[in-house]
């Protein structure tokens, strides 16, 4: 019971710190790249703060589970956590924003401000999270350093994930979840017409969206490998950690209303990306486990 209250207190403290650092990151990013991000008219109304606290709570819970599951400690953990959080939460989302910005019509300086602010807040939060959870200290009860994968296997797995698995999940979720909403079709194409999946895939290849997603697939695989190799445990535990990081840290911001997307579009993307994030995490962890040599993880006597 004492451990439960301690964990809950740490979660509350880190959730509040995350909110503070998000705001600080926005201020810093907006100072470097002046934009209208801090304009009150771009807020979420009276519900904005409670929703942001909810998002921070969800993100903190996922990150704390990652910290609990990893064998890394100290500055190596800070570096890993910073890269993973920044990559999932900011970099991967904003490069897609750039691709679809003809529809989103987001000010470029706002994108750069989010990236710069996200890098700042991710790094600062990672330091505080590792410190507050006491994981600057070395864990002595585990001998495992995680699983490694031969370089040839890494190349093969990256190619498979980037060229086949990620695009398949992305386009299936995009079409059979998000594209089923009429508002989404109108928002991106200007038409309510719902063409067939095969027709849309031809369009995606012709517009080079597939090629762009292959590039994102490479980046997703590198991020996933970083998480996978940091976790000591079964492939299922790694799948849960990876799925939570992709679905919660990567998608929970869509819980917050924003001036860029109409409500139906935002909610459609929330459903689409969170489900596809869980699926991607599970599939990647399963494939990684099958191609990685097994290592023992025995407690020290």
Tab-separated table of N, CA and C in Angstrom, residues 43 46 61 73 80 83 88 91 95 114 129 144 151 158 194 202 234 249 273 276:
chain	number	residue	atom	x	y	z
A	43	UNK	N	-6.742	28.754	-28.157
A	43	UNK	CA	-6.904	27.860	-27.023
A	43	UNK	C	-8.079	26.919	-27.189
A	46	UNK	N	-12.731	26.821	-21.910
A	46	UNK	CA	-12.664	26.586	-20.473
A	46	UNK	C	-12.212	25.171	-20.132
A	61	UNK	N	1.858	8.311	-17.152
A	61	UNK	CA	1.658	6.902	-16.799
A	61	UNK	C	2.391	5.987	-17.775
A	73	UNK	N	19.658	3.002	-16.859
A	73	UNK	CA	19.632	3.893	-15.710
A	73	UNK	C	20.486	5.122	-15.997
A	80	UNK	N	17.848	8.044	-23.877
A	80	UNK	CA	16.881	7.176	-24.559
A	80	UNK	C	15.477	7.748	-24.470
A	83	UNK	N	14.971	10.926	-26.650
A	83	UNK	CA	14.845	10.608	-28.078
A	83	UNK	C	13.501	9.974	-28.393
A	88	UNK	N	8.466	10.331	-30.975
A	88	UNK	CA	7.070	9.905	-31.093
A	88	UNK	C	6.123	11.092	-31.027
A	91	UNK	N	8.488	14.940	-33.424
A	91	UNK	CA	9.120	14.875	-34.737
A	91	UNK	C	8.264	14.123	-35.749
A	95	UNK	N	6.486	16.069	-39.069
A	95	UNK	CA	6.865	15.854	-40.472
A	95	UNK	C	5.636	15.457	-41.285
A	114	UNK	N	6.784	24.256	-32.423
A	114	UNK	CA	6.403	23.017	-31.737
A	114	UNK	C	7.578	22.052	-31.643
A	129	UNK	N	12.013	13.109	-14.818
A	129	UNK	CA	11.348	11.820	-14.623
A	129	UNK	C	12.321	10.774	-14.092
A	144	UNK	N	20.608	-8.665	-17.166
A	144	UNK	CA	20.329	-8.533	-18.601
A	144	UNK	C	20.559	-7.113	-19.069
A	151	UNK	N	23.217	-7.247	-37.154
A	151	UNK	CA	23.037	-6.115	-38.069
A	151	UNK	C	22.245	-6.508	-39.308
A	158	UNK	N	14.092	-3.698	-40.647
A	158	UNK	CA	13.783	-2.308	-40.986
A	158	UNK	C	13.118	-2.219	-42.351
A	194	UNK	N	-16.554	8.618	-51.538
A	194	UNK	CA	-15.720	7.592	-50.913
A	194	UNK	C	-15.314	6.568	-51.970
A	202	UNK	N	-3.816	3.529	-55.303
A	202	UNK	CA	-3.191	4.013	-56.539
A	202	UNK	C	-2.878	5.502	-56.424
A	234	UNK	N	9.549	-10.158	-21.284
A	234	UNK	CA	9.027	-10.950	-22.388
A	234	UNK	C	8.673	-10.051	-23.564
A	249	UNK	N	1.522	8.373	-25.872
A	249	UNK	CA	2.434	9.510	-26.041
A	249	UNK	C	2.309	10.098	-27.445
A	273	UNK	N	-5.334	6.811	-35.115
A	273	UNK	CA	-3.918	6.753	-34.745
A	273	UNK	C	-3.681	5.961	-33.463
A	276	UNK	N	-4.065	2.216	-34.447
A	276	UNK	CA	-2.942	1.781	-35.287
A	276	UNK	C	-1.637	1.782	-34.496
